[in-house]
Coordinates of C-alpha atoms in Angstrom, one line a residue:
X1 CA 17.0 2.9 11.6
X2 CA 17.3 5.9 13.6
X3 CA 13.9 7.7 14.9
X4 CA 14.5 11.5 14.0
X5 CA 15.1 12.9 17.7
X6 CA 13.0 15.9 17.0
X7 CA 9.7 13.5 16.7
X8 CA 6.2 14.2 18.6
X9 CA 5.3 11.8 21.2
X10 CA 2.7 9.1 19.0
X11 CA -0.1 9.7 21.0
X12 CA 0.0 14.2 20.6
X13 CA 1.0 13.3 17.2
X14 CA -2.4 11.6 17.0
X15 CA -4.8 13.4 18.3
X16 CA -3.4 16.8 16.9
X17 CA -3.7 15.1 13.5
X18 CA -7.9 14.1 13.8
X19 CA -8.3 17.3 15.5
X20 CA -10.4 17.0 11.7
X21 CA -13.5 14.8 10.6
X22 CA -12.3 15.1 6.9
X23 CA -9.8 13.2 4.7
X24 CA -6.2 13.6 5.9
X25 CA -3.1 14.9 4.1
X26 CA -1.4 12.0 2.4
X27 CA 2.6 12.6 3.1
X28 CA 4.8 12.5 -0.6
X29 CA 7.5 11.2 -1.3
X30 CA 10.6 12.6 0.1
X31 CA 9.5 13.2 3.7
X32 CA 11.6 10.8 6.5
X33 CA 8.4 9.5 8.1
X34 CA 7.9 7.1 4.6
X35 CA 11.6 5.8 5.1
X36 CA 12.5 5.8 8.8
X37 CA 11.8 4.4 12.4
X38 CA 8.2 2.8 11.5
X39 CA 7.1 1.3 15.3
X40 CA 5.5 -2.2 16.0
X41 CA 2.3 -1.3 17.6
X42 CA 2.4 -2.8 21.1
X43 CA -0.8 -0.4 22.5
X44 CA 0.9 2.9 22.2
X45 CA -3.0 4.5 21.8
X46 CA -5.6 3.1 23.7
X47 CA -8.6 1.2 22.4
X48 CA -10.2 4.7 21.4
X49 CA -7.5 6.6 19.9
X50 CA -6.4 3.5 17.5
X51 CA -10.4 2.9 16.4
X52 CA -10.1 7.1 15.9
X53 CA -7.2 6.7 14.0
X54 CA -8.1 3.5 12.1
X55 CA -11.3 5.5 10.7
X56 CA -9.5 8.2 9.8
X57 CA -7.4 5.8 7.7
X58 CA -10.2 5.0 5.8
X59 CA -11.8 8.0 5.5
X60 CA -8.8 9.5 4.0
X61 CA -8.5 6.0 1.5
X62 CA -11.9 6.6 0.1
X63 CA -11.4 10.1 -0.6
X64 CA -7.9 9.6 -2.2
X65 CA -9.2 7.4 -3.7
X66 CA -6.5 3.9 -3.4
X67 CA -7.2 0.8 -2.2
X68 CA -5.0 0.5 0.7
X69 CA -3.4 3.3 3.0
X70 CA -0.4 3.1 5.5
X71 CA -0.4 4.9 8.7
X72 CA 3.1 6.5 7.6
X73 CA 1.3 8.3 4.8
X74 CA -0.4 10.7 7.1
X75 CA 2.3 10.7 8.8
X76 CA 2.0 8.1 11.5
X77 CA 5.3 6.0 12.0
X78 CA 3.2 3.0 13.3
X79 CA 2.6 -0.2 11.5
X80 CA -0.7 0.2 11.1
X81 CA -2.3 -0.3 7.4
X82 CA -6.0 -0.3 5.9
X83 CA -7.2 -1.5 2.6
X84 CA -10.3 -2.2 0.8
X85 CA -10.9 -3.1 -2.7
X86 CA -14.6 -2.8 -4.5
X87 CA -12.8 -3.9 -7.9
X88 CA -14.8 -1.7 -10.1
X89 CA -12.7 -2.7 -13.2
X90 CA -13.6 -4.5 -16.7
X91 CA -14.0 -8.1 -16.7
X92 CA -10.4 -8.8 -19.0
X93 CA -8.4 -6.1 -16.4
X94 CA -10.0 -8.2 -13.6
X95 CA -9.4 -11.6 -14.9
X96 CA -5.7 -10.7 -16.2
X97 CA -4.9 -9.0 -12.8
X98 CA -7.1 -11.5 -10.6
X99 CA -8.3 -8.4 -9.1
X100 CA -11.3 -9.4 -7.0
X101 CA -13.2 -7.6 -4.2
X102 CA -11.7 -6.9 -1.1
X103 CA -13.7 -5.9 2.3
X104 CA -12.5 -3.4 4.6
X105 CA -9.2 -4.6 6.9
X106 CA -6.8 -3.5 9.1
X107 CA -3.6 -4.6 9.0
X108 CA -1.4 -4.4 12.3
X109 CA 1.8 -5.0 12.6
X110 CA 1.4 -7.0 9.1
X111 CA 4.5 -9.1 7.2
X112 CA 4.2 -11.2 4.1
X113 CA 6.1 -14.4 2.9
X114 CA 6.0 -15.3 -0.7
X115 CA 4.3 -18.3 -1.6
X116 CA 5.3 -21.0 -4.5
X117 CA 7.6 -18.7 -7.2
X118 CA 5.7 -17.0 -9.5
X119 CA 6.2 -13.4 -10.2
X120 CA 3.6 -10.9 -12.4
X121 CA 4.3 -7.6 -13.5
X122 CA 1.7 -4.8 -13.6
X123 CA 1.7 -1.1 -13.6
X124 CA 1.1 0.1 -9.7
X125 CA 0.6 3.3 -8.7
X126 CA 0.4 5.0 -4.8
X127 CA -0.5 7.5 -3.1
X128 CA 2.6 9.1 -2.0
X129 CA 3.7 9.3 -5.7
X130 CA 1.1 10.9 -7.1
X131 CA 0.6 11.3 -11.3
X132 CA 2.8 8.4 -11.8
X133 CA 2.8 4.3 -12.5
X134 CA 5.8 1.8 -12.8
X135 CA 5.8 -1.9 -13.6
X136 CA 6.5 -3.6 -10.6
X137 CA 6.8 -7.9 -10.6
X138 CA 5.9 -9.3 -7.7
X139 CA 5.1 -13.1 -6.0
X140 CA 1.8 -13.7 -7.4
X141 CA 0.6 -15.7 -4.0
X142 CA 1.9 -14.1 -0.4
X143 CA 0.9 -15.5 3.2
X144 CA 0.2 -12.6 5.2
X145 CA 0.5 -12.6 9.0
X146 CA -0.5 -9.7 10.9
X147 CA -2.9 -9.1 13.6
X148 CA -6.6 -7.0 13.2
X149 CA -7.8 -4.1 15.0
X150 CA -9.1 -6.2 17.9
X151 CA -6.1 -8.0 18.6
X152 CA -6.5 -10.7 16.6
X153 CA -4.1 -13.2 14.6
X154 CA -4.5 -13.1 11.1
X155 CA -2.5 -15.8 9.1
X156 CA -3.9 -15.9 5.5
X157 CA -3.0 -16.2 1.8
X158 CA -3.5 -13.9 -0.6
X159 CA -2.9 -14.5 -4.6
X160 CA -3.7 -12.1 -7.5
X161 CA -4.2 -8.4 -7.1
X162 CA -5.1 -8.6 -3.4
X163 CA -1.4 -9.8 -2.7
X164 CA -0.4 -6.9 -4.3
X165 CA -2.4 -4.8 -2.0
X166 CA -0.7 -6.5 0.7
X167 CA 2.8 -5.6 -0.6
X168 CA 2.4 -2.5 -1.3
X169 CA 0.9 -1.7 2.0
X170 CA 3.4 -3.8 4.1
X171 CA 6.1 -2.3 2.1
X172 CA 5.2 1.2 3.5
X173 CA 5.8 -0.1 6.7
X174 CA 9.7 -1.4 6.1
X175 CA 10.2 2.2 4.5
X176 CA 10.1 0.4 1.2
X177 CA 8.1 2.4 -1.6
X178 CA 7.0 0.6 -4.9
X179 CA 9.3 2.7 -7.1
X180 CA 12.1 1.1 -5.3
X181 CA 11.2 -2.1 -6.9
X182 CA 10.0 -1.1 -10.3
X183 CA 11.3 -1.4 -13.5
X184 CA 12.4 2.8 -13.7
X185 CA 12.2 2.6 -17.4
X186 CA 8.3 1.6 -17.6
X187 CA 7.7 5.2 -15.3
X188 CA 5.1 6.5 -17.0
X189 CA 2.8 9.7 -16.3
X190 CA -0.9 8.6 -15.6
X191 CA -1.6 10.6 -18.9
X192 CA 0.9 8.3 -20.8
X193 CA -0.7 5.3 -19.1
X194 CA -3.6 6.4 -20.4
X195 CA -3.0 7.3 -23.6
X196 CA -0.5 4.1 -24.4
X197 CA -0.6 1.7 -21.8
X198 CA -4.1 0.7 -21.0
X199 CA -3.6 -3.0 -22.1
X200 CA -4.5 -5.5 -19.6
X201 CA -0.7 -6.5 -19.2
X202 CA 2.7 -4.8 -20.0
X203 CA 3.9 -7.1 -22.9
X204 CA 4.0 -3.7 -25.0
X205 CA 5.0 -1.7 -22.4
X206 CA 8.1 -3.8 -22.0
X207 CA 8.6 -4.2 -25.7
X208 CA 8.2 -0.2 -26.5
X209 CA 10.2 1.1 -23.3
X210 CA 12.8 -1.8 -23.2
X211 CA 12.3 -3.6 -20.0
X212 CA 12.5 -6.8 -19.2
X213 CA 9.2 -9.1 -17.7
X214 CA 9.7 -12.1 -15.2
X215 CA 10.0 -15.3 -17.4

């Protein structure tokens, strides 16, 4: 894809942007930066500037709050991701989503591969569409390669609702938001999800806004 020739150099672009301690602005959807000329990072900040940045990341995660933030949502075109997952949901939400507790990670220059072929369908919000969930199905195991803060190799599977972090992060980083795979007819306002569609799974979702579910 074409990098928008009226761009800041990374590094200004940067340190103009944690010129704050606080939470930064989360880009919506819409703006190019979420759909164009994301960068492998190959050392294009120094040792400092990347930890700077990665804590900002996180900073700005926690106050959202999500569970996984990509540098192109604050406006960074690097692939550069963090999430971090305490789980704080009920026991039937946690087993049906095999949501468990994730600890604090970076994710550079991150790609997934799906693993075995099942698909599962939840309701998936983010951060760049705010007010608003889809049904999105996705592999229900991924292998994850990527490297960590330090340099690094990761290579690791993930299954459940972490792997869905991992998607949905990664994603951010091919330009790909989750709305571009979701079933458009399960959109929902978060006030609809909460007044209608707080089931553990989407069966009556699917069946009341006529869409289908992976068989």
């Amino acid at each position: 894809m074409a990098t928008p020739r009226h761009r800041k150099p990374l590094v200004e672009l940067v340190e103009e942007l944690l010129t704050t301690d606080g939470p930064l602005p989360i880009v919506a959807a819409g703006d190019p930066v979420l759909r164009q000329g994301i960068e492998h990072y190959d050392g294009q900040l120094d040792g400092a500037l990347l930890s700077r940045l990665v804590e900002a990341l996180r900073i700005t995660m926690h106050a959202a709050p999500g569970v996984g933030l990509a540098a192109p949502q604050v406006g960074v075109p690097l692939r550069i991701a963090v999430i971090e997952d305490p789980a704080p949901v009920p026991d039937e939400i946690r087993l049906a989503h095999g949501r468990v507790p994730q600890p604090f990670r970076v994710l550079v220059n991150p790609s997934y591969e799906q693993v075995g072929t099942e698909r599962v369908a939840f309701f998936e919000g983010c951060l760049s569409v705010p007010g608003w969930q889809a049904v999105v199905a996705r592999p229900a195991e991924v292998r994850l390669r990527c490297e960590d803060e330090n340099g690094r190799a990761v290579d690791e599977v993930f299954s459940g609702w972490p792997a869905r972090i991992v998607q949905h992060e990664t994603d951010h980083l091919d330009g790909v938001l989750y709305l571009d795979r979701a079933e458009l007819r399960s959109l929902s306002s978060n006030q609809a999800v909460a007044e209608h569609w707080t089931q553990p799974t989407p069966e009556r979702a699917a069946a009341s806004l006529g869409f289908d579910l992976p068989g």
